mmCIF file of C-alpha atoms in Angstrom:
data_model
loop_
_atom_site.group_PDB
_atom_site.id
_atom_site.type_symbol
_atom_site.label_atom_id
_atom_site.label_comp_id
_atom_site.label_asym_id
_atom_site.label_seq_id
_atom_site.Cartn_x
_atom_site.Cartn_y
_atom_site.Cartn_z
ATOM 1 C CA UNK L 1 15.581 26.104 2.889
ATOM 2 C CA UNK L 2 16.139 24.409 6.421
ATOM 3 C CA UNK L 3 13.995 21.451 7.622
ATOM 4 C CA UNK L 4 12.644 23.528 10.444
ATOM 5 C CA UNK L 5 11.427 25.633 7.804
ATOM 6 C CA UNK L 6 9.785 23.197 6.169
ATOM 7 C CA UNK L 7 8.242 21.716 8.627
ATOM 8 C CA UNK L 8 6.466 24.929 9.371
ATOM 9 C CA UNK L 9 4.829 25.145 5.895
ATOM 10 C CA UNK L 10 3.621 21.377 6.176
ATOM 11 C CA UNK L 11 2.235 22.042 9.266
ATOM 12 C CA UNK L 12 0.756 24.798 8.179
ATOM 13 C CA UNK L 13 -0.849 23.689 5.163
ATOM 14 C CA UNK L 14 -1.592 20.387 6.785
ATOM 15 C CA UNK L 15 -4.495 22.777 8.566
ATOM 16 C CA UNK L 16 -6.445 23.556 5.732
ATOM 17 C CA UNK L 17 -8.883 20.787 5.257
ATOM 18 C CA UNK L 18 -9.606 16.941 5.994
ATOM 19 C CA UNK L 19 -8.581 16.450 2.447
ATOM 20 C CA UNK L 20 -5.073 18.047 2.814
ATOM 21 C CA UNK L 21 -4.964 16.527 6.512
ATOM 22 C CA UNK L 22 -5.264 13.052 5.350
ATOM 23 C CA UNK L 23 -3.135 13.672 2.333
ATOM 24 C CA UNK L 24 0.492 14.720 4.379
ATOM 25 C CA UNK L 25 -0.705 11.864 6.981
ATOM 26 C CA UNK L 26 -0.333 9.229 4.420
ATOM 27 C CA UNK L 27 2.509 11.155 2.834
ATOM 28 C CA UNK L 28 4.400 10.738 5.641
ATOM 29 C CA UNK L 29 3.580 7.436 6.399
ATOM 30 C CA UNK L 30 4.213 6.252 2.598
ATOM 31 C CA UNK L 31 8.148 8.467 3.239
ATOM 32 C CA UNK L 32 8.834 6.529 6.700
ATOM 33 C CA UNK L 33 7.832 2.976 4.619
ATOM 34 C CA UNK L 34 9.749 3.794 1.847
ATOM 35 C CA UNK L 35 12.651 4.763 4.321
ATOM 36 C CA UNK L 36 12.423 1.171 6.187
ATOM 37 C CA UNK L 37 12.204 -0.534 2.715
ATOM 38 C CA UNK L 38 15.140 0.381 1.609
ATOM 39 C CA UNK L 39 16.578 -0.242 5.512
ATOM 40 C CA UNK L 40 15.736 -3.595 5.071
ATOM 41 C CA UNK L 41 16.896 -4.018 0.854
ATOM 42 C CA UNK L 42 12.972 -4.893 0.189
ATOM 43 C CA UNK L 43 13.338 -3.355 -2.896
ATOM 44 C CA UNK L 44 9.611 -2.541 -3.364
ATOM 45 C CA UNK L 45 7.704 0.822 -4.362
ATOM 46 C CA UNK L 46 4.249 1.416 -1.996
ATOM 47 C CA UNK L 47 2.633 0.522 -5.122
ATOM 48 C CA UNK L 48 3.947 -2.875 -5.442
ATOM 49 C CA UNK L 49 3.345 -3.409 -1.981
ATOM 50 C CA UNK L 50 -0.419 -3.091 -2.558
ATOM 51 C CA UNK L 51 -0.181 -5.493 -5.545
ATOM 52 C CA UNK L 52 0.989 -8.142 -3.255
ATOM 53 C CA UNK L 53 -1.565 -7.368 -0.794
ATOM 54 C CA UNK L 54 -4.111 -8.131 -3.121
ATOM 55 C CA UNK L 55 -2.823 -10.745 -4.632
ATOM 56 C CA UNK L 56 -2.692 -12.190 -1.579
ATOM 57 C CA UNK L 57 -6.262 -11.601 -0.189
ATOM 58 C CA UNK L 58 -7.702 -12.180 -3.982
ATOM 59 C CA UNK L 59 -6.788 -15.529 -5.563
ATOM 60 C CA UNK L 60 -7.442 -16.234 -9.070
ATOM 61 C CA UNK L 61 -7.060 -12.565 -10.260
ATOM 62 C CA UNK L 62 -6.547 -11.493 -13.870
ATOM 63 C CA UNK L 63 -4.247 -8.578 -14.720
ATOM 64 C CA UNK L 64 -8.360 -6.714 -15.759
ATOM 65 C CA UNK L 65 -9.338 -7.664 -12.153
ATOM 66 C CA UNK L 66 -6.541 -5.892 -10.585
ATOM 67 C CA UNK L 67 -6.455 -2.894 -12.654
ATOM 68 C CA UNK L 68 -10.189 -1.883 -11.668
ATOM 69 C CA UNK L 69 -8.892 -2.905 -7.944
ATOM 70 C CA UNK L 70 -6.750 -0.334 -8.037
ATOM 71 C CA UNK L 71 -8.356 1.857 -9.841
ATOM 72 C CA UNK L 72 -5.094 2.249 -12.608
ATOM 73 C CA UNK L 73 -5.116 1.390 -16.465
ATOM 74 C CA UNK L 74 -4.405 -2.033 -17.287
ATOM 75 C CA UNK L 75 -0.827 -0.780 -18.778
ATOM 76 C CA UNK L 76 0.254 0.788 -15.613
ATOM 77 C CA UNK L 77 -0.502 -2.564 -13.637
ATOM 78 C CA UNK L 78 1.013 -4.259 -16.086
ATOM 79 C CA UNK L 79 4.310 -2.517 -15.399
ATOM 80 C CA UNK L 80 3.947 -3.274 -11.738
ATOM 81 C CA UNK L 81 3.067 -6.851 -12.611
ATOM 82 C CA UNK L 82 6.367 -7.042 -14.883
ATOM 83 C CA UNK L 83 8.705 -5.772 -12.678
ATOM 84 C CA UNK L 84 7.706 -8.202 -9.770
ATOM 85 C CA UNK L 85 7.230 -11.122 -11.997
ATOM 86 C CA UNK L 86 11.644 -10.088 -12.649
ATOM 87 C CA UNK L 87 11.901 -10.050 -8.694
ATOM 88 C CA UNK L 88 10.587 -13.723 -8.547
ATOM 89 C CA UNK L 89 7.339 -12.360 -6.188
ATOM 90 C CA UNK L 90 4.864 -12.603 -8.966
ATOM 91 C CA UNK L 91 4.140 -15.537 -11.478
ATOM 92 C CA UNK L 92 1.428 -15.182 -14.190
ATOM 93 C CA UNK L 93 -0.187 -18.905 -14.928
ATOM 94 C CA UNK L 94 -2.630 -20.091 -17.274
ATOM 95 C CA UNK L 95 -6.262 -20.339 -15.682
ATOM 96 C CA UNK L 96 -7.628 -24.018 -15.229
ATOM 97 C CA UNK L 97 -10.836 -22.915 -15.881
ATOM 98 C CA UNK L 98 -10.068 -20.682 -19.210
ATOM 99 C CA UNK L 99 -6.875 -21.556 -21.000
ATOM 100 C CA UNK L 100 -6.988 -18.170 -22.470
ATOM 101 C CA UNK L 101 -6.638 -15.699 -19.155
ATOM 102 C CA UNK L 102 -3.344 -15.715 -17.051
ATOM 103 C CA UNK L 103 -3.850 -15.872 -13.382
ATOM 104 C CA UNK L 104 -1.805 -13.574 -10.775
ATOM 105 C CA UNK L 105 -0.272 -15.072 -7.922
ATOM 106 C CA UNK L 106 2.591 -15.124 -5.642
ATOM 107 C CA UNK L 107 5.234 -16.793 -5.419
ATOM 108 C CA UNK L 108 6.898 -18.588 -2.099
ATOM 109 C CA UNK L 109 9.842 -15.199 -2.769
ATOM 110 C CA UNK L 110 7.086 -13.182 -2.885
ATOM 111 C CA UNK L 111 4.831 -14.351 0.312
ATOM 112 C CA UNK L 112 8.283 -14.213 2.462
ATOM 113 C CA UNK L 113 8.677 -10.820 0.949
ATOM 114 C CA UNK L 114 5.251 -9.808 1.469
ATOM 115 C CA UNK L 115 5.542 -10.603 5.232
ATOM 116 C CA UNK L 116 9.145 -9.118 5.996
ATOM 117 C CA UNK L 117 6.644 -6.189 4.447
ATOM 118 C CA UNK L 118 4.020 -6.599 6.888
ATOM 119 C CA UNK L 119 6.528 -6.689 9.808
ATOM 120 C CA UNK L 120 7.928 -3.518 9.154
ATOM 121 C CA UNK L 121 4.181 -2.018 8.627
ATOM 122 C CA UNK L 122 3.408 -3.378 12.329
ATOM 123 C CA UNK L 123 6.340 -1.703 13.990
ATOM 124 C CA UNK L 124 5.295 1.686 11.952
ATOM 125 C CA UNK L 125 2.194 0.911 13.129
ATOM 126 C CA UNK L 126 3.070 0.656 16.671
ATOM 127 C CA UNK L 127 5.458 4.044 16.517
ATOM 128 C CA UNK L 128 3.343 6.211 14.391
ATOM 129 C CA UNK L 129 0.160 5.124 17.457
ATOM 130 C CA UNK L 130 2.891 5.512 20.154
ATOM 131 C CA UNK L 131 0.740 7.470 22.947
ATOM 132 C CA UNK L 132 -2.921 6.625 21.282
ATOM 133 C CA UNK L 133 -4.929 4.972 23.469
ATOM 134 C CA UNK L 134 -6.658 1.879 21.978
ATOM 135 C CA UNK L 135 -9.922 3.737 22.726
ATOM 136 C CA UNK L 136 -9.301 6.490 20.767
ATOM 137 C CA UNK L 137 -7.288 4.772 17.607
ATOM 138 C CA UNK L 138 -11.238 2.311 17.363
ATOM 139 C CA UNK L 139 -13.140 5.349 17.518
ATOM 140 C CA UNK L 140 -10.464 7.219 14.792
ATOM 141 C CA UNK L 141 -10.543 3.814 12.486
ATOM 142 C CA UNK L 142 -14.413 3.642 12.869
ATOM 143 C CA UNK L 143 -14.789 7.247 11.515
ATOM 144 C CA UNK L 144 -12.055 6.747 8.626
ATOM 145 C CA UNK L 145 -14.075 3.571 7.589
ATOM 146 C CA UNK L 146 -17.331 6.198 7.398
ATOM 147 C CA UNK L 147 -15.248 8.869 5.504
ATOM 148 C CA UNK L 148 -13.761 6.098 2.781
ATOM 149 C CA UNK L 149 -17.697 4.667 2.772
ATOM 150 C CA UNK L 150 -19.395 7.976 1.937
ATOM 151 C CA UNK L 151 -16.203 9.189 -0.316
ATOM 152 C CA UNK L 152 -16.516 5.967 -2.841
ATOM 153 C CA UNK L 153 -20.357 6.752 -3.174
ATOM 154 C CA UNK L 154 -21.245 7.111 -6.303
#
């Protein structure tokens, strides 16, 4: 099948609902990531990326902790966990308070990774909002806060 055709079924069943709107939006975004990633030899899945970003907003995290986080099973985590820990981004280390839990953290290879990361998520930012006006990308980031808000009611 050629691309243009493609394209026309995406577009067309990106019209369906808000749901399936806001699904190929970050489908796309997640593709043009991955795409710079492996640009740039980060050598990082989209998934991995989010376990850095919490570790580095949540100090002091056990492997339970980030598992309900991100809403996976603590064996799927734990795959993510081991395969960074390999990469030198991730160390587990014994808690000071409880000798028994393992604390997540990063690791200096992992905060240098995690901002070469963040770099290349600015400049998609910045291409992916090319001809937004900063009006209209506050209003569209205020109502995405309301739909994430009302969707994780219980």
């Amino acid at each position: 099948m050629k691309k243009s055709d493609l394209i026309k079924i995406e577009e067309k069943l990106f019209s369906h609902s808000l749901g399936s709107k806001m699904g190929h939006t970050v489908k796309a975004m997640l593709k043009k990531m991955a795409e710079r990633f492996s640009m740039h030899d980060l050598d990082l899945t989209p998934e991995q990326v989010y376990v850095l970003i919490i570790l580095n907003e949540e100090k002091k995290l056990i492997l339970q902790d980030l598992a309900e986080i991100m809403s996976k099973d603590k064996s799927a985590v734990f795959r993510h966990i081991e395969s960074l820990e390999k990469k030198h981004l991730v160390a587990r280390m014994t808690s000071a308070d409880d000798k028994r839990k393992k604390v997540l953290m990063l690791t200096q290879k992992g905060m240098k990774k995690l901002n070469k990361v963040k770099e290349i998520q600015s400049n998609i930012s910045e291409e992916i909002t090319y001809q937004v006006e900063p009006k209209e990308l506050e209003i569209f980031e205020n109502v995405l806060q309301k739909i994430y808000a009302n969707a994780i009611k219980n």
